[in-house]
Coordinates of N, CA and C in Angstrom, one line a residue:
M1 N 85.9 -14.9 -27.3 CA 86.5 -14.0 -27.3 C 88.1 -14.0 -27.3
P2 N 88.9 -14.2 -28.2 CA 90.2 -15.1 -28.0 C 91.1 -14.3 -27.0
T3 N 91.3 -14.5 -26.0 CA 92.7 -13.8 -25.3 C 93.0 -15.1 -24.6
V4 N 94.5 -14.9 -23.9 CA 95.7 -15.2 -23.5 C 96.2 -14.7 -21.9
R5 N 95.6 -15.6 -21.4 CA 96.0 -15.3 -19.7 C 97.6 -15.1 -19.6
T6 N 98.5 -14.2 -19.0 CA 99.5 -14.0 -18.9 C 99.7 -14.0 -17.2
S7 N 101.1 -13.9 -16.7 CA 101.7 -13.6 -15.5 C 102.9 -12.3 -15.6
E8 N 102.9 -11.5 -16.2 CA 103.9 -11.0 -16.6 C 104.1 -9.6 -15.7
E9 N 105.2 -10.1 -15.2 CA 105.5 -8.8 -14.0 C 105.6 -7.8 -14.2
P10 N 106.4 -7.4 -15.5 CA 106.6 -6.2 -16.4 C 105.2 -5.2 -16.6
A11 N 104.4 -6.2 -17.0 CA 102.9 -5.7 -17.2 C 102.2 -4.9 -15.9
L12 N 102.3 -5.6 -15.1 CA 101.9 -5.1 -13.9 C 102.5 -3.7 -13.3
E13 N 103.9 -3.9 -13.6 CA 104.5 -2.7 -12.8 C 104.6 -1.7 -13.8
T14 N 104.3 -1.8 -14.7 CA 103.8 -0.5 -15.8 C 103.0 0.0 -15.3
I15 N 101.6 -0.6 -15.0 CA 100.3 0.2 -14.6 C 100.5 0.6 -12.9
R16 N 101.8 0.4 -12.4 CA 101.7 0.8 -11.1 C 102.0 1.9 -10.8
N17 N 102.6 2.9 -12.2 CA 102.7 4.5 -12.2 C 101.4 5.4 -12.7
V18 N 100.6 4.4 -13.4 CA 99.4 4.9 -14.0 C 98.3 5.6 -13.1
P19 N 97.7 6.5 -13.2 CA 96.5 6.4 -12.5 C 95.2 6.0 -12.9
P20 N 94.8 5.2 -11.9 CA 94.3 5.4 -10.5 C 95.3 4.7 -9.6
F21 N 95.8 3.5 -10.3 CA 96.8 2.7 -9.2 C 97.7 3.4 -8.8
S22 N 98.4 5.0 -9.2 CA 99.6 5.1 -9.0 C 99.3 6.1 -7.9
M23 N 97.8 6.2 -7.1 CA 97.7 7.1 -5.9 C 97.5 6.1 -5.0
L24 N 97.7 4.8 -4.9 CA 97.9 3.6 -4.1 C 99.2 3.9 -3.0
T25 N 99.1 3.5 -2.0 CA 100.6 3.4 -1.1 C 101.0 1.7 -1.6
E26 N 102.3 1.8 -1.0 CA 102.9 0.7 -1.7 C 102.3 -0.2 -0.9
D27 N 101.8 -0.4 0.2 CA 101.0 -1.3 0.9 C 99.8 -1.8 0.5
E28 N 99.2 -0.7 -0.3 CA 97.6 -1.1 -0.7 C 98.0 -1.5 -2.1
W29 N 98.9 -1.1 -3.1 CA 99.3 -1.7 -3.9 C 99.7 -3.5 -4.1
R30 N 100.4 -3.9 -2.8 CA 100.5 -5.2 -2.9 C 99.5 -5.9 -2.8
E31 N 98.1 -5.6 -2.1 CA 96.8 -5.9 -2.0 C 96.2 -5.9 -3.4
V32 N 96.2 -5.1 -4.2 CA 95.3 -4.7 -5.0 C 96.1 -5.6 -6.1
V33 N 97.5 -5.9 -6.4 CA 98.1 -6.3 -7.7 C 97.8 -7.8 -7.6
R34 N 97.5 -8.4 -6.4 CA 97.2 -10.0 -6.5 C 96.4 -10.2 -7.1
T35 N 95.0 -9.1 -7.8 CA 93.6 -9.4 -7.7 C 93.2 -9.1 -9.1
L36 N 94.9 -8.6 -9.9 CA 94.5 -8.2 -10.9 C 94.8 -9.1 -12.3
T37 N 94.3 -9.3 -13.5 CA 94.3 -10.3 -14.4 C 95.0 -9.3 -15.4
V38 N 96.2 -9.7 -16.2 CA 96.7 -9.2 -17.2 C 96.6 -10.2 -18.5
R39 N 95.9 -9.7 -19.4 CA 95.6 -10.8 -20.9 C 95.9 -10.1 -22.0
T40 N 96.5 -10.7 -22.8 CA 97.2 -10.3 -24.2 C 95.7 -10.7 -25.2
Y41 N 96.0 -9.8 -25.8 CA 94.7 -9.8 -27.3 C 95.6 -9.5 -28.8
P42 N 95.1 -10.8 -29.7 CA 95.7 -10.4 -31.0 C 95.4 -9.3 -31.7
E43 N 95.7 -8.7 -32.5 CA 95.5 -7.9 -33.3 C 94.1 -8.3 -34.0
D44 N 93.1 -7.1 -34.2 CA 91.9 -7.2 -34.9 C 90.9 -7.8 -34.0
T45 N 91.2 -7.4 -32.5 CA 90.2 -8.4 -31.7 C 89.5 -7.1 -30.9
Y46 N 88.1 -7.6 -30.7 CA 87.4 -7.0 -30.2 C 87.0 -7.1 -28.3
L47 N 87.5 -6.1 -27.6 CA 87.4 -6.4 -26.5 C 86.0 -6.3 -25.8
F48 N 85.5 -5.3 -26.6 CA 83.9 -5.1 -26.3 C 83.0 -4.7 -27.2
F49 N 81.9 -4.5 -27.3 CA 81.1 -4.1 -28.4 C 80.4 -3.3 -28.1
E50 N 79.9 -2.4 -28.9 CA 78.9 -1.2 -28.5 C 77.3 -1.5 -28.1
G51 N 77.1 -1.4 -27.1 CA 75.9 -1.8 -26.2 C 75.7 -2.7 -25.8
D52 N 76.9 -3.5 -25.3 CA 77.2 -4.9 -24.6 C 77.2 -4.2 -23.0
P53 N 76.4 -5.0 -22.2 CA 76.8 -4.4 -20.6 C 78.0 -4.1 -20.4
P54 N 78.4 -3.2 -19.7 CA 79.6 -3.3 -18.8 C 80.4 -3.8 -18.1
S55 N 80.9 -5.2 -18.4 CA 81.8 -5.9 -17.9 C 83.0 -5.6 -17.1
N56 N 83.9 -5.3 -18.3 CA 85.4 -4.7 -17.3 C 85.6 -3.6 -18.1
L57 N 87.0 -3.3 -17.0 CA 87.4 -2.1 -17.1 C 88.8 -2.4 -17.9
Y58 N 89.5 -1.9 -19.0 CA 90.9 -2.4 -19.4 C 91.6 -1.3 -19.1
V59 N 93.1 -1.5 -18.8 CA 93.8 -0.4 -18.6 C 94.9 -1.1 -19.4
I60 N 95.5 -0.3 -20.6 CA 96.5 -0.8 -21.9 C 98.0 -0.6 -21.3
V61 N 98.4 -1.7 -21.2 CA 99.8 -1.9 -21.0 C 100.5 -1.9 -22.3
R62 N 100.3 -2.6 -23.6 CA 101.0 -2.3 -24.9 C 99.9 -2.6 -25.6
G63 N 100.4 -2.0 -26.6 CA 99.3 -1.9 -28.0 C 98.6 -0.7 -28.0
H64 N 97.4 -0.6 -29.0 CA 96.4 0.3 -28.9 C 95.2 0.0 -29.4
V65 N 94.1 0.6 -29.1 CA 92.9 0.1 -29.0 C 92.0 1.3 -29.7
A66 N 91.2 1.1 -30.7 CA 90.5 2.2 -31.5 C 89.1 1.6 -31.1
L67 N 88.3 3.1 -30.5 CA 87.1 3.3 -30.0 C 86.5 3.5 -31.4
I68 N 85.4 2.3 -31.9 CA 84.8 2.4 -32.7 C 83.0 2.5 -32.7
R69 N 82.4 3.4 -33.5 CA 80.8 3.8 -33.7 C 80.5 2.7 -34.7
H70 N 79.3 2.3 -34.7 CA 78.9 1.2 -35.6 C 77.8 2.2 -36.1
T71 N 77.7 2.4 -37.7 CA 76.7 3.6 -38.2 C 75.0 2.6 -38.3
L72 N 74.0 2.7 -38.6 CA 72.8 2.4 -39.4 C 73.2 2.2 -40.6
E73 N 73.9 2.5 -41.4 CA 74.3 1.7 -42.7 C 75.3 0.8 -42.6
G74 N 76.1 0.4 -41.4 CA 76.7 -0.9 -41.4 C 78.3 -0.5 -41.4
R75 N 78.5 1.1 -41.6 CA 80.0 1.6 -41.3 C 80.7 1.7 -39.8
D76 N 81.8 1.3 -39.8 CA 82.6 1.3 -38.5 C 83.4 3.0 -38.5
V77 N 83.1 3.7 -37.5 CA 83.7 5.2 -37.3 C 84.5 4.7 -36.4
V78 N 85.9 5.2 -36.6 CA 86.7 5.5 -35.3 C 86.7 6.7 -35.0
L79 N 86.3 6.7 -33.4 CA 86.3 8.2 -32.6 C 87.7 8.6 -32.2
D80 N 88.5 7.2 -31.6 CA 89.7 7.7 -31.2 C 90.5 6.6 -30.9
V81 N 91.8 6.4 -30.6 CA 92.8 5.8 -30.2 C 93.5 5.7 -29.0
M82 N 93.4 4.5 -28.3 CA 93.7 5.0 -27.2 C 95.3 4.1 -27.0
Q83 N 96.2 4.7 -26.2 CA 97.2 4.2 -26.1 C 97.5 3.4 -24.9
P84 N 98.8 3.3 -24.5 CA 99.3 2.3 -23.1 C 99.3 3.4 -21.9
G85 N 98.7 3.1 -21.4 CA 98.2 4.1 -20.1 C 96.9 4.5 -19.8
N86 N 96.0 4.3 -21.3 CA 94.7 5.0 -20.8 C 94.1 3.4 -20.6
M87 N 92.7 4.2 -19.6 CA 91.6 3.2 -19.4 C 90.7 3.3 -20.4
V88 N 90.4 1.8 -20.3 CA 89.0 2.2 -21.6 C 87.8 1.4 -20.9
G89 N 86.8 1.8 -21.6 CA 85.4 1.5 -21.0 C 85.1 2.1 -19.8
E90 N 85.9 3.3 -19.1 CA 85.6 3.8 -17.7 C 84.5 4.2 -17.5
L91 N 84.0 5.2 -18.3 CA 82.6 5.7 -18.2 C 81.3 4.5 -18.4
A92 N 81.3 3.7 -18.9 CA 80.5 3.0 -18.9 C 80.6 1.9 -17.6
I93 N 81.8 1.7 -17.2 CA 82.2 1.0 -15.6 C 81.7 1.7 -14.7
F94 N 82.0 3.2 -14.6 CA 81.9 3.9 -13.7 C 80.4 4.3 -13.4
E95 N 79.3 4.4 -14.8 CA 77.8 4.7 -14.7 C 76.9 3.5 -14.8
G96 N 77.6 2.2 -15.1 CA 76.8 1.2 -15.2 C 76.0 1.5 -16.4
V97 N 76.4 1.7 -17.3 CA 75.6 2.1 -18.5 C 76.2 1.2 -19.7
P98 N 75.8 0.7 -20.9 CA 76.1 0.1 -22.0 C 77.3 0.9 -22.6
Y99 N 78.5 -0.1 -22.9 CA 79.6 0.8 -23.8 C 78.8 1.7 -24.8
S100 N 79.4 2.7 -25.0 CA 79.2 3.2 -25.9 C 79.9 3.4 -27.6
S101 N 80.9 2.8 -27.3 CA 81.4 2.3 -28.8 C 81.9 0.9 -28.5
S102 N 82.6 0.5 -29.5 CA 83.2 -0.8 -29.8 C 84.9 -0.4 -29.4
G103 N 85.6 -1.6 -28.4 CA 86.7 -1.7 -28.3 C 87.5 -2.6 -29.3
K104 N 88.6 -2.2 -30.3 CA 89.1 -3.1 -31.4 C 90.6 -2.7 -31.0
T105 N 91.4 -3.7 -31.1 CA 92.7 -4.0 -31.2 C 93.5 -3.5 -32.5
L106 N 94.3 -2.3 -32.4 CA 95.0 -2.2 -33.8 C 96.3 -2.9 -33.9
D107 N 96.7 -3.6 -32.8 CA 97.8 -4.3 -33.0 C 97.7 -5.3 -31.7
E108 N 98.6 -6.3 -31.5 CA 98.8 -7.1 -30.2 C 98.8 -6.1 -29.0
V109 N 97.7 -6.2 -28.1 CA 97.4 -5.7 -27.0 C 97.6 -6.5 -25.7
T110 N 98.2 -6.2 -24.8 CA 98.3 -6.2 -23.3 C 97.5 -5.6 -22.7
A111 N 96.8 -5.6 -21.8 CA 95.6 -4.9 -20.8 C 95.6 -5.8 -19.5
V112 N 95.5 -4.7 -18.6 CA 95.1 -5.4 -17.4 C 93.4 -5.4 -17.0
V113 N 92.8 -6.5 -17.2 CA 91.1 -6.7 -17.0 C 91.0 -6.7 -15.3
I114 N 89.8 -5.6 -15.7 CA 89.1 -5.4 -14.1 C 87.7 -5.3 -14.5
P115 N 87.1 -6.8 -13.8 CA 85.7 -6.9 -13.8 C 85.2 -5.6 -13.3
R116 N 83.8 -5.3 -13.2 CA 82.9 -4.2 -13.1 C 82.8 -4.1 -11.6
E117 N 82.7 -5.0 -10.9 CA 82.3 -5.5 -9.5 C 83.8 -5.0 -8.6
R118 N 84.6 -5.8 -9.2 CA 85.6 -5.7 -8.6 C 86.3 -4.4 -8.2
F119 N 86.2 -3.3 -9.9 CA 86.5 -2.1 -9.6 C 85.8 -1.2 -8.7
H120 N 84.6 -1.3 -8.8 CA 83.9 -0.8 -7.5 C 84.1 -1.0 -6.2
Q121 N 84.6 -1.9 -5.9 CA 85.3 -2.5 -4.4 C 86.2 -1.9 -4.3
M122 N 87.2 -1.7 -5.2 CA 88.8 -0.8 -5.2 C 88.2 0.5 -4.9
L123 N 87.3 1.3 -5.8 CA 87.0 2.8 -5.2 C 86.2 2.7 -4.2
A124 N 85.8 2.0 -3.5 CA 84.9 1.8 -2.3 C 86.3 2.0 -1.2
Q125 N 87.0 0.9 -1.3 CA 88.3 0.6 -0.3 C 89.2 1.6 -0.3
Y126 N 89.4 2.2 -1.6 CA 90.6 3.1 -1.6 C 90.2 4.6 -2.3
P127 N 89.4 5.4 -1.8 CA 88.9 6.2 -2.1 C 89.7 7.3 -2.8
R128 N 90.9 7.1 -3.1 CA 92.0 8.2 -3.8 C 92.0 7.6 -5.3
M129 N 91.6 6.5 -5.7 CA 91.4 5.6 -6.6 C 90.3 6.5 -7.6
A130 N 89.0 6.8 -6.6 CA 88.1 7.2 -7.4 C 88.5 8.5 -7.7
G131 N 89.0 9.2 -7.0 CA 89.6 10.8 -7.6 C 90.2 11.2 -8.8
A132 N 91.3 9.9 -8.7 CA 91.7 9.9 -10.1 C 91.0 9.6 -11.2
V133 N 90.3 8.5 -11.2 CA 88.9 8.1 -11.9 C 88.0 9.3 -12.9
I134 N 87.9 10.4 -11.4 CA 87.0 11.4 -11.7 C 87.7 12.2 -12.6
F135 N 88.9 12.7 -12.4 CA 89.8 13.3 -13.0 C 90.1 12.8 -14.6
D136 N 90.0 11.4 -15.1 CA 90.6 10.9 -16.1 C 89.0 10.9 -17.2
L137 N 87.6 11.1 -16.2 CA 86.8 11.0 -16.8 C 86.8 12.5 -17.2
T138 N 87.1 13.6 -16.4 CA 87.0 15.0 -16.7 C 87.8 15.2 -18.2
R139 N 89.0 14.5 -18.4 CA 89.9 14.8 -19.3 C 89.2 14.6 -20.5
R140 N 88.6 13.3 -20.5 CA 88.0 12.9 -21.5 C 86.8 13.7 -22.2
V141 N 86.0 14.0 -21.3 CA 84.6 15.1 -21.6 C 85.5 16.2 -22.1
R142 N 86.4 17.0 -21.5 CA 87.1 18.3 -22.2 C 87.3 17.9 -23.4
H143 N 88.0 17.0 -23.5 CA 88.9 16.3 -24.8 C 87.6 16.4 -25.9
L144 N 86.4 15.6 -25.6 CA 85.2 15.6 -26.4 C 84.4 17.0 -26.9
S145 N 84.3 17.6 -25.8 CA 83.9 19.3 -26.2 C 85.0 20.2 -26.7
D146 N 86.2 19.6 -26.7 CA 86.8 20.3 -27.5 C 87.0 19.8 -29.2
L147 N 86.6 18.4 -29.6 CA 86.5 18.2 -30.8 C 85.3 18.6 -31.5
V148 N 84.0 18.1 -30.3 CA 82.9 19.3 -31.0 C 83.0 20.6 -31.8
Q149 N 83.9 21.3 -30.7 CA 84.0 22.6 -31.3 C 84.9 22.8 -32.5
S150 N 85.8 21.8 -32.6 CA 86.9 21.6 -33.6 C 86.2 21.7 -35.1
L151 N 85.0 20.5 -34.9 CA 84.1 20.3 -35.8 C 83.6 21.5 -36.3
A152 N 82.4 22.1 -35.6 CA 82.1 23.0 -35.9 C 82.6 24.4 -36.6
I153 N 83.7 24.9 -36.0 CA 84.5 25.9 -36.3 C 85.5 26.0 -37.1
E154 N 86.2 24.9 -37.2 CA 87.5 25.1 -37.8 C 87.7 24.3 -39.3
R155 N 88.6 24.5 -40.3 CA 89.0 24.1 -41.2 C 89.3 22.7 -41.3
V156 N 88.9 21.8 -42.4 CA 89.4 20.2 -42.2 C 90.9 20.1 -42.5
E157 N 91.6 20.8 -42.9 CA 93.0 20.9 -43.0 C 94.0 20.9 -41.6
R158 N 93.1 22.0 -41.0 CA 93.6 22.4 -39.2 C 93.6 21.4 -38.4
R159 N 92.0 20.5 -38.6 CA 91.6 19.3 -37.8 C 92.7 18.1 -38.5
L160 N 92.3 17.8 -39.5 CA 93.2 16.6 -39.7 C 94.9 16.9 -39.5
A161 N 95.6 18.0 -39.2 CA 96.6 18.4 -38.8 C 96.9 17.7 -37.5
R162 N 95.9 18.3 -36.8 CA 95.9 17.7 -34.8 C 95.4 16.4 -35.1
I163 N 94.6 15.8 -35.7 CA 94.8 14.4 -35.8 C 95.6 13.2 -35.5
L164 N 96.3 14.2 -37.2 CA 98.0 13.4 -37.3 C 98.9 13.7 -35.9
L165 N 98.9 14.7 -35.6 CA 100.0 14.8 -34.4 C 99.7 14.0 -33.4
R166 N 98.3 13.7 -33.2 CA 98.2 13.2 -32.2 C 98.5 12.0 -32.0
L167 N 98.3 11.4 -33.1 CA 98.6 10.0 -33.5 C 100.1 9.8 -33.5
A168 N 100.8 10.8 -34.1 CA 102.2 10.8 -33.8 C 102.5 10.5 -32.6
R169 N 101.8 11.4 -31.5 CA 102.4 11.2 -30.1 C 101.9 10.0 -29.8
I170 N 101.0 9.2 -30.1 CA 100.5 8.1 -29.8 C 101.5 7.0 -29.9
S171 N 101.6 6.7 -31.5 CA 102.5 5.8 -32.1 C 103.4 6.4 -33.0
G172 N 104.1 7.4 -32.7 CA 105.0 7.7 -33.5 C 106.4 7.0 -33.6
E173 N 107.6 6.6 -34.5 CA 108.9 6.2 -34.5 C 109.2 7.1 -35.5
H174 N 110.5 7.8 -34.9 CA 111.4 8.4 -35.7 C 112.3 7.8 -36.7
R175 N 112.2 8.2 -37.8 CA 112.9 7.5 -38.6 C 114.0 8.5 -39.5
D176 N 115.1 8.2 -40.4 CA 116.0 9.0 -40.9 C 114.6 9.9 -42.1
D177 N 113.8 9.0 -42.6 CA 112.9 10.3 -43.9 C 111.5 10.5 -42.7
G178 N 111.6 10.8 -41.6 CA 110.3 11.8 -41.0 C 110.1 10.6 -39.6
L179 N 108.7 11.2 -39.3 CA 108.1 10.5 -38.3 C 107.1 9.4 -38.8
L180 N 107.3 8.1 -38.7 CA 106.4 7.5 -39.0 C 104.9 7.2 -38.0
I181 N 103.9 7.0 -38.4 CA 102.6 6.9 -37.5 C 102.6 5.6 -38.0
N182 N 102.7 4.3 -36.9 CA 102.5 3.3 -36.9 C 101.4 2.8 -36.2
L183 N 100.7 2.9 -36.8 CA 98.7 2.4 -36.8 C 98.2 2.4 -38.0
P184 N 97.7 1.0 -38.0 CA 97.3 0.6 -39.2 C 95.8 1.5 -39.4
L185 N 95.6 2.9 -39.9 CA 94.5 3.5 -39.8 C 94.6 3.4 -41.4
T186 N 93.2 3.5 -41.7 CA 93.0 3.8 -43.4 C 92.3 5.6 -43.4
R187 N 92.3 5.7 -44.8 CA 92.1 7.2 -45.2 C 90.3 7.8 -44.7
Q188 N 89.6 6.4 -44.7 CA 88.6 6.9 -44.2 C 88.2 6.4 -42.6
D189 N 89.8 6.0 -41.8 CA 89.4 6.3 -40.5 C 89.9 7.7 -40.1
L190 N 90.9 7.9 -40.8 CA 91.4 9.9 -40.7 C 90.1 10.5 -41.0
A191 N 89.3 10.3 -41.9 CA 88.3 11.2 -42.5 C 87.4 11.0 -41.0
D192 N 86.9 10.1 -40.6 CA 86.1 9.9 -39.3 C 86.6 10.8 -38.2
M193 N 87.6 10.5 -37.9 CA 88.4 11.3 -36.8 C 88.6 12.7 -37.0
A194 N 88.3 13.2 -38.2 CA 88.8 14.5 -38.3 C 87.2 15.2 -38.7
G195 N 86.4 14.4 -38.7 CA 84.7 14.7 -38.9 C 84.7 15.1 -40.7
T196 N 85.4 14.5 -41.5 CA 85.0 15.0 -42.8 C 84.5 13.9 -43.6
T197 N 84.6 13.6 -45.1 CA 84.3 13.3 -46.0 C 85.9 12.4 -46.7
V198 N 85.8 11.0 -46.9 CA 86.9 10.6 -47.0 C 87.8 11.2 -48.5
E199 N 86.7 11.6 -49.4 CA 87.3 12.4 -50.4 C 88.3 13.7 -50.0
T200 N 87.4 14.6 -49.1 CA 88.1 15.7 -48.7 C 89.4 15.2 -47.9
A201 N 89.5 14.1 -47.1 CA 90.6 14.0 -46.2 C 91.9 13.6 -47.5
I202 N 91.4 12.6 -48.5 CA 92.1 12.3 -49.4 C 92.9 13.8 -50.3
R203 N 92.3 14.7 -50.4 CA 92.3 15.8 -51.1 C 93.3 16.4 -50.3
T204 N 93.1 17.0 -49.0 CA 94.1 17.4 -47.8 C 95.2 16.7 -47.8
L205 N 95.1 15.4 -47.7 CA 96.5 14.7 -47.4 C 97.1 15.1 -48.9
S206 N 96.7 14.9 -49.9 CA 97.5 15.1 -51.3 C 98.1 16.3 -51.7
R207 N 97.5 17.3 -51.1 CA 98.1 18.5 -50.9 C 99.0 18.8 -50.0
M208 N 99.2 18.2 -48.7 CA 100.2 18.1 -47.8 C 101.0 17.2 -48.3
R209 N 100.9 16.6 -49.2 CA 102.1 15.6 -49.8 C 102.9 16.5 -50.7
R210 N 102.1 17.1 -51.3 CA 102.9 18.0 -52.5 C 103.5 19.1 -52.0
Q211 N 103.2 19.8 -50.7 CA 104.0 20.8 -50.0 C 105.2 20.0 -49.0
G212 N 105.1 19.0 -49.3 CA 106.6 18.2 -48.2 C 106.1 17.7 -47.1
I213 N 104.7 17.9 -46.4 CA 104.7 18.0 -45.1 C 104.3 16.6 -44.9
V214 N 103.7 15.6 -45.1 CA 103.5 14.6 -45.4 C 104.1 13.4 -46.8
D215 N 103.9 11.8 -46.5 CA 104.3 11.2 -47.5 C 103.8 10.0 -46.9
T216 N 103.6 8.7 -47.6 CA 103.4 7.6 -47.3 C 104.4 6.7 -47.4
S217 N 104.4 5.7 -46.8 CA 105.4 4.2 -46.9 C 104.8 3.0 -46.4
H218 N 104.7 2.4 -47.6 CA 104.0 0.8 -47.2 C 102.8 1.1 -46.2
G219 N 102.2 1.8 -46.8 CA 100.6 2.2 -46.1 C 100.5 2.9 -45.0
H220 N 101.5 3.2 -44.5 CA 101.8 4.1 -43.2 C 102.0 5.8 -43.7
L221 N 101.3 6.4 -42.7 CA 101.6 7.9 -43.1 C 103.0 8.5 -42.5
I222 N 103.8 9.1 -43.2 CA 104.9 9.6 -42.6 C 105.0 11.2 -42.4
I223 N 105.3 11.8 -41.2 CA 105.2 13.3 -41.4 C 106.6 13.8 -41.5
R224 N 106.5 14.3 -42.5 CA 108.2 15.1 -43.1 C 108.6 16.3 -42.2
D225 N 107.7 16.9 -42.4 CA 107.7 18.8 -41.4 C 106.8 18.6 -40.5
V226 N 107.3 18.2 -39.3 CA 106.7 18.5 -37.9 C 106.4 19.8 -37.8
E227 N 107.2 20.4 -38.0 CA 107.2 22.2 -37.7 C 105.8 22.7 -38.5
R228 N 105.8 22.5 -39.5 CA 105.2 23.1 -40.5 C 103.8 22.4 -40.3
L229 N 103.4 21.2 -39.9 CA 102.1 20.7 -39.2 C 101.7 21.1 -38.1
V230 N 102.3 21.4 -37.4 CA 102.3 22.3 -35.9 C 101.8 23.4 -36.1
R231 N 102.4 24.5 -37.0 CA 101.7 25.4 -38.0 C 100.6 25.4 -38.1
I232 N 100.2 24.4 -38.7 CA 98.7 24.6 -39.6 C 97.8 23.9 -38.2
A233 N 98.0 22.8 -37.2 CA 97.6 23.0 -36.5 C 97.0 23.8 -35.5
E234 N 98.1 24.8 -35.4 CA 97.7 25.7 -33.7 C 97.3 26.8 -34.8
E235 N 98.1 27.0 -35.9 CA 97.5 28.7 -36.2 C 96.6 28.8 -37.7
G236 N 96.1 27.5 -38.2 CA 95.6 27.2 -39.4 C 96.4 28.0 -40.6
E237 N 97.5 27.7 -40.5 CA 97.9 28.3 -41.9 C 97.5 28.2 -43.0

């Protein structure tokens, strides 16, 4: 697995304000930071594979990581996209179970890498960190519960609108012509995240394009009318 170890102080300072590290006192942080490793991963690199033993926890400093499930038919399904400040692999690390999905970098990613044994030592030594991890796991479970409910009862257009808005919050770049989603996601990826077929996703995006809500630029989606997309996501316009 190609990685480059770095000694970037800015990277470590970035995670200082990210739970669970934000729960530490300054003295505790100075003790912990000496044991942390920062690595940079190229685009299209797997941090871990579905089914692997839980070896490391990753805290993203820069870049984005896609959580991918591999189907029996050999297709990769994007479940979620993680952004700077997110922990990746925490459920497997916390429970001691294999990774339930693969983690693949969508662009160059800098992350703090914490071996499972060291992470458990930190939780035992600094109990406030454990509370923050439990809170994060609760948030993830709530997100998955909302996703299941959305897939069961909501129209595709509303689900896709929510996905686009979430991706815009993660990687949106404001431009003169709209809000660019600066992630290399395919129509199939969007369809997987919205729980629909790629054909239905394409038809829905085409309809949104005709309505002036979204557009494409060099293979990336641009949200032209954010307010209209929000109305679709919240009200099912």
